[in-house]
Coordinates of C-alpha atoms in Angstrom, one line a residue:
P1 CA -76.0 -7.7 25.4
A2 CA -78.2 -5.4 27.7
P3 CA -78.1 -1.6 27.6
A4 CA -75.0 0.1 29.5
L5 CA -77.0 3.4 29.6
R6 CA -81.3 3.3 31.7
G7 CA -83.8 5.8 31.3
P8 CA -84.9 8.4 32.3
A9 CA -81.7 10.4 32.3
S10 CA -80.6 13.9 31.8
I11 CA -77.0 15.6 30.6
D12 CA -75.7 18.1 30.3
V13 CA -73.3 19.0 27.6
G14 CA -72.3 22.9 28.3
N15 CA -71.3 24.3 25.5
A16 CA -69.1 21.6 24.5
G17 CA -69.3 19.8 20.8
T18 CA -68.5 17.0 20.9
V19 CA -70.6 15.6 23.9
M20 CA -73.6 16.7 22.1
R21 CA -73.2 15.7 19.0
F22 CA -71.4 11.8 19.9
L23 CA -73.7 11.5 23.2
P24 CA -77.3 11.1 21.1
P25 CA -76.1 8.4 18.8
L26 CA -75.4 6.5 21.6
A27 CA -78.7 7.2 23.7
V28 CA -80.8 5.5 21.6
L29 CA -79.0 2.1 22.7
A30 CA -80.4 3.2 26.0
D31 CA -83.2 1.8 27.6
G32 CA -85.2 4.6 28.1
P33 CA -85.7 8.6 27.6
V34 CA -82.3 10.3 27.6
H35 CA -82.7 14.7 27.7
F36 CA -80.0 16.6 26.3
D37 CA -79.2 20.6 27.3
G38 CA -76.7 22.8 27.5
D39 CA -76.0 26.3 27.5
P40 CA -77.5 28.9 25.3
R41 CA -75.0 28.8 22.7
S42 CA -75.1 25.2 22.4
Y43 CA -78.8 25.9 21.2
E44 CA -77.6 28.0 18.2
R45 CA -74.8 25.3 17.2
P46 CA -75.9 22.8 14.2
Q47 CA -77.3 19.6 15.4
H48 CA -79.7 19.0 12.1
G49 CA -76.7 16.9 11.0
V50 CA -77.3 14.5 13.6
I51 CA -80.6 14.7 14.4
N52 CA -82.3 13.8 10.9
A53 CA -79.6 10.5 10.4
L54 CA -80.9 9.3 13.6
R55 CA -84.8 10.0 12.9
A56 CA -83.9 8.3 9.0
L57 CA -82.3 5.5 11.1
G58 CA -84.5 4.9 13.3
A59 CA -84.7 6.8 16.0
R60 CA -87.6 8.9 18.1
I61 CA -85.8 12.3 18.9
D62 CA -88.3 15.5 19.9
D63 CA -86.4 18.7 19.8
G64 CA -89.4 20.9 19.3
G65 CA -88.8 21.2 15.6
R66 CA -85.9 23.1 16.1
G67 CA -82.7 21.0 15.0
A68 CA -81.1 21.6 17.6
F69 CA -80.5 21.6 21.6
P70 CA -82.5 20.6 23.8
L71 CA -83.8 17.9 22.9
T72 CA -85.0 14.1 23.9
V73 CA -83.8 11.2 22.6
H74 CA -86.4 8.1 23.6
G75 CA -84.1 5.5 23.5
T76 CA -85.7 1.6 23.2
G77 CA -82.1 -0.4 23.7
A78 CA -81.7 -1.4 19.9
L79 CA -81.3 0.8 16.6
D80 CA -81.9 -1.1 13.0
G81 CA -78.9 1.3 11.5
G82 CA -77.6 0.9 7.8
P83 CA -77.8 3.5 5.4
V84 CA -78.1 7.4 5.9
E85 CA -77.8 10.8 3.8
L86 CA -76.4 13.6 6.1
D87 CA -74.9 16.7 5.0
A88 CA -71.9 17.5 7.1
S89 CA -70.8 20.6 5.5
S90 CA -70.6 22.7 9.2
S91 CA -69.3 19.6 11.1
S92 CA -67.4 16.6 10.5
Q93 CA -68.7 15.7 14.1
F94 CA -72.0 14.2 12.4
V95 CA -69.7 11.8 10.6
S96 CA -67.9 11.2 13.7
A97 CA -70.6 10.7 16.1
L98 CA -72.4 8.2 13.9
L99 CA -69.9 5.7 12.9
L100 CA -68.5 5.8 16.5
S101 CA -71.9 4.3 17.8
G102 CA -72.6 2.4 14.3
A103 CA -71.7 -0.9 15.1
R104 CA -74.1 -1.5 18.0
Y105 CA -76.7 -0.9 16.0
N106 CA -78.1 -4.6 14.3
N107 CA -76.9 -3.4 10.5
G108 CA -74.3 -1.3 11.4
V109 CA -74.3 2.0 9.6
E110 CA -73.6 3.4 5.9
V111 CA -72.6 7.2 6.5
R112 CA -72.6 9.3 3.1
H113 CA -72.3 13.1 2.8
V114 CA -73.7 15.1 0.3
G115 CA -72.5 18.2 0.5
G116 CA -70.3 20.8 0.5
P117 CA -66.3 20.1 2.0
V118 CA -66.3 18.3 5.1
P119 CA -64.4 20.4 7.5
S120 CA -61.7 19.1 9.8
L121 CA -61.6 16.0 7.8
P122 CA -58.5 14.8 9.5
H123 CA -60.7 14.2 12.6
I124 CA -63.0 11.3 11.2
R125 CA -59.7 9.6 10.2
M126 CA -59.0 10.1 14.1
T127 CA -62.5 8.6 14.4
V128 CA -62.0 5.3 11.7
E129 CA -58.6 4.8 13.4
M130 CA -59.5 4.7 17.4
L131 CA -62.9 2.3 15.7
R132 CA -60.4 -0.3 14.3
L133 CA -58.3 -0.2 16.9
A134 CA -61.0 -1.6 19.1
G135 CA -61.5 -4.0 16.6
V136 CA -64.5 -2.3 14.1
Q137 CA -64.2 -3.3 10.1
V138 CA -64.9 0.5 9.0
D139 CA -64.4 0.9 5.0
A140 CA -63.0 4.6 4.4
P141 CA -62.7 6.7 1.8
E142 CA -59.1 7.7 2.2
D143 CA -58.4 3.3 2.0
G144 CA -59.9 3.2 -1.6
G145 CA -63.2 3.2 -0.5
E146 CA -66.2 5.3 -2.1
K147 CA -65.8 9.4 -1.5
D148 CA -67.5 10.8 0.9
V149 CA -68.9 7.2 2.1
W150 CA -67.9 5.3 5.6
R151 CA -68.7 2.2 5.7
V152 CA -69.0 0.6 10.1
T153 CA -70.1 -3.7 9.8
P154 CA -72.0 -4.1 13.4
G155 CA -69.6 -6.3 15.9
A156 CA -68.4 -6.4 19.4
L157 CA -66.0 -4.0 20.4
I158 CA -62.9 -4.9 21.4
G159 CA -61.7 -3.7 25.1
R160 CA -57.9 -3.0 25.1
D161 CA -55.3 -0.9 26.9
V162 CA -54.6 2.1 25.1
V163 CA -52.1 4.9 25.4
V164 CA -53.5 8.2 24.6
E165 CA -52.0 11.2 22.8
P166 CA -51.6 14.5 24.2
D167 CA -53.9 16.6 22.4
L168 CA -51.8 18.0 20.1
S169 CA -54.0 21.1 19.8
N170 CA -53.6 22.7 23.3
A171 CA -49.9 23.1 22.1
A172 CA -51.0 25.9 20.3
P173 CA -50.4 28.8 22.4
F174 CA -47.7 27.2 23.9
F175 CA -45.6 27.3 20.7
A176 CA -47.1 30.6 20.4
A177 CA -45.2 31.5 23.2
A178 CA -42.0 30.4 21.6
L179 CA -42.6 32.5 18.8
V180 CA -43.1 35.9 20.6
T181 CA -41.2 35.9 23.0
G182 CA -37.9 34.1 21.0
G183 CA -37.8 31.7 23.6
R184 CA -37.9 28.3 23.7
V185 CA -40.2 25.1 24.5
T186 CA -40.2 21.4 24.7
V187 CA -43.7 19.4 25.1
R188 CA -43.1 16.1 26.4
D189 CA -44.8 12.9 24.6
W190 CA -44.9 14.2 21.1
P191 CA -46.0 11.8 18.5
K192 CA -43.4 11.0 15.8
H193 CA -46.8 9.4 13.7
T194 CA -50.0 10.5 14.7
T195 CA -53.7 11.3 12.7
Q196 CA -54.4 14.6 15.0
P197 CA -53.8 17.4 12.7
G198 CA -53.0 19.3 16.0
D199 CA -49.7 17.9 14.3
Q200 CA -49.6 21.3 11.8
L201 CA -48.8 23.1 14.0
R202 CA -45.1 22.2 13.6
E203 CA -45.6 23.2 9.8
I204 CA -47.5 26.1 10.4
Y205 CA -45.5 27.7 13.1
S206 CA -42.1 26.9 11.5
R207 CA -43.6 28.7 8.4
M208 CA -44.1 31.7 10.4
G209 CA -40.5 31.7 12.0
G210 CA -39.8 29.2 14.4
V211 CA -37.4 26.1 14.5
C212 CA -38.7 22.9 15.9
E213 CA -36.9 19.5 16.3
F214 CA -37.4 15.9 18.0
T215 CA -35.1 15.4 20.7
D216 CA -35.2 13.1 23.6
E217 CA -36.6 15.1 25.8
G218 CA -40.0 16.0 23.2
L219 CA -40.8 18.3 20.6
Q220 CA -38.9 21.2 21.4
F221 CA -39.8 24.0 19.3
T222 CA -38.0 28.1 19.3
G223 CA -38.9 31.1 17.9
T224 CA -36.3 33.1 16.4
G225 CA -37.1 36.3 17.5
R226 CA -39.1 37.5 13.9
I227 CA -42.7 36.7 13.4
H228 CA -44.1 36.0 9.6
G229 CA -47.5 36.6 8.2
I230 CA -48.5 33.6 6.5
E231 CA -51.2 32.9 3.6
A232 CA -52.6 29.2 5.3
D233 CA -55.2 26.8 4.3
L234 CA -56.9 26.1 7.6
H235 CA -59.9 24.3 6.9
D236 CA -58.6 21.1 8.1
V237 CA -57.5 22.6 11.3
G238 CA -59.7 24.8 12.1
E239 CA -59.0 25.1 16.0
L240 CA -55.9 26.6 15.6
T241 CA -56.8 29.7 14.3
P242 CA -57.3 31.7 17.1
V243 CA -54.1 31.1 18.4
I244 CA -52.6 31.4 14.7
A245 CA -54.8 34.8 14.5
A246 CA -53.0 36.0 17.2
V247 CA -50.0 35.6 16.3
A248 CA -50.0 37.0 12.9
A249 CA -51.3 40.1 15.0
L250 CA -47.9 40.4 15.7
A251 CA -46.3 39.8 12.6
D252 CA -44.6 41.4 10.3
S253 CA -46.4 40.9 7.5
E254 CA -50.0 40.8 6.3
S255 CA -51.2 37.1 6.6
H256 CA -54.8 35.3 5.1
L257 CA -56.0 32.7 6.8
Y258 CA -58.9 30.8 5.4
G259 CA -61.2 27.8 4.3
I260 CA -62.7 28.1 8.2
A261 CA -66.0 29.9 7.3
H262 CA -67.7 27.3 9.5
L263 CA -65.8 28.6 12.8
R264 CA -68.4 30.7 12.7
L265 CA -71.0 27.6 14.2
H266 CA -68.4 26.7 17.2
E267 CA -68.4 28.2 20.5
T268 CA -69.0 31.1 19.3
D269 CA -68.7 33.1 15.7
R270 CA -64.8 32.9 16.4
L271 CA -64.3 34.6 13.0
A272 CA -66.2 37.8 14.3
A273 CA -64.6 37.5 17.4
L274 CA -61.0 37.7 16.7
A275 CA -61.7 40.7 14.5
K276 CA -63.7 42.5 16.7
E277 CA -61.0 41.7 19.8
I278 CA -58.1 42.2 18.2
N279 CA -59.6 45.2 16.0
D280 CA -60.0 46.9 19.5
L281 CA -56.4 46.6 20.5
G282 CA -55.5 48.6 17.8
G283 CA -55.2 46.0 15.1
D284 CA -56.8 45.6 11.7
V285 CA -58.5 42.4 10.8
T286 CA -61.0 42.0 8.8
E287 CA -63.4 39.2 7.5
T288 CA -63.5 37.6 4.1
E289 CA -66.5 35.2 3.2
D290 CA -64.0 32.3 4.8
G291 CA -61.4 33.6 7.1
L292 CA -59.8 36.8 8.3
R293 CA -57.2 39.2 6.3
I294 CA -54.7 40.3 9.6
R295 CA -52.8 43.4 8.6
P296 CA -50.2 44.0 11.9
R297 CA -50.8 47.1 13.3
P298 CA -48.8 48.3 16.6
L299 CA -51.5 46.8 19.7
H300 CA -52.1 48.3 22.4
G301 CA -53.6 46.7 26.2
G302 CA -56.9 46.7 27.1
V303 CA -59.9 43.7 27.6
F304 CA -60.0 40.8 25.5
H305 CA -63.6 38.6 25.6
T306 CA -63.7 35.6 25.5
Y307 CA -67.2 35.0 24.7
E308 CA -67.1 31.8 26.8
D309 CA -64.7 30.0 24.0
H310 CA -61.9 28.3 25.5
R311 CA -59.2 29.1 22.2
L312 CA -60.1 32.9 22.5
A313 CA -58.4 32.7 25.8
T314 CA -55.8 31.3 24.9
A315 CA -55.4 33.7 22.0
A316 CA -55.8 36.5 24.5
A317 CA -52.9 35.0 26.6
V318 CA -50.2 35.2 23.9
I319 CA -51.0 38.4 22.6
G320 CA -50.8 39.6 26.0
L321 CA -47.1 38.6 25.9
A322 CA -46.1 41.3 23.7
V323 CA -48.5 43.7 24.3
E324 CA -48.3 45.8 27.7
G325 CA -51.6 45.9 29.6
V326 CA -53.6 42.8 28.1
R327 CA -56.1 41.6 30.4
V328 CA -58.0 38.3 29.4
E329 CA -62.0 38.5 30.3
N330 CA -63.2 35.3 32.1
V331 CA -59.9 32.8 31.0
A332 CA -61.3 30.5 33.5
T333 CA -63.2 29.3 30.8
T334 CA -59.7 27.4 29.2
A335 CA -61.2 24.7 32.1
K336 CA -62.9 23.3 29.0
T337 CA -59.5 21.7 27.5
L338 CA -57.1 22.9 29.6
P339 CA -58.6 23.0 33.6
D340 CA -55.1 24.3 34.5
F341 CA -53.9 27.2 32.3
P342 CA -53.6 29.6 33.8
K343 CA -51.2 27.9 36.4
M344 CA -49.7 26.6 33.6
W345 CA -48.7 29.7 31.9
D346 CA -47.3 31.5 34.7
E347 CA -45.0 28.8 35.2
L348 CA -44.1 28.1 31.8
L349 CA -43.1 32.0 31.9
T350 CA -41.1 31.6 35.1
G351 CA -39.4 28.3 33.6
A352 CA -40.6 25.9 36.3
V353 CA -42.9 24.0 34.0
A354 CA -43.6 20.5 35.0
G355 CA -44.5 19.2 31.6
G356 CA -42.7 20.6 29.4
R357 CA -39.8 23.7 29.5
G358 CA -40.5 27.1 29.2
G359 CA -37.3 29.9 28.6

């Protein structure tokens, strides 16, 4: 088929990890050069896994030898594909990126991960399920396949109607609000069966003192008025860490969050940022080799800097529910995933939420 994208073209990814990883493997199928750029932080985020893998598969990519953004993919309308090795220990998105476009490569793609544990592994399972829904044949480790190897067979994708689940990770600050205030929040359309790792919020927040149940209106989460510290391996759900850390800073006992060294490579160094900002409000957070140790202390007001990171902004909002005088610097950065967050937060607190119910 004719290329869906014709070059030359320019794409500004901002600081969106998914975009910067998922689009270059598609751009090799374009007819002409596609230049990718982003904000300064995007230049620092790991991209070598995608760049090196595409080169090994026959793509021509100019990145000035940086292994990072900015870069230009010289699309030729096709790619041979085939087997490739990559190290996805810094981002599961390296694997998902190749799987998503692999069915359009002449020989499909066989991705073999070599390196340490892959973070956020459930996200790759989500990718596999979505590809299968589109008629793509995928062999994956969790289905009895070879460990750390994913194979996509070349073939046409089937267009179909898809009901997109709500982004469960985005529920983290809203459920946290119920936990922190002893209130109740209902999220509509929460799926009873899902591959989203954000579903782990139910178990994590229940361990921290809340109660959740499915009702006719959706998933209802109720705070009990007490918040307990937690020992938790968040390797698969790293994006939940900032809000969980915020709740932990308000708990009645110490928390240890671990398995999340890869968060140092996200929108900002999330471990360092959380430690600094919570400590600046009077907290006691220390960085470990792969996580955070949080000892609750009485907190006071102050400015909570967000480093243009949407998850830090929502974490700050949660602390602000329990601590007077917390000001969130640049809350507008939440627009990356929740464009109406300030309005939604205000409506939650006043009990007039359109998408759920606050109490």
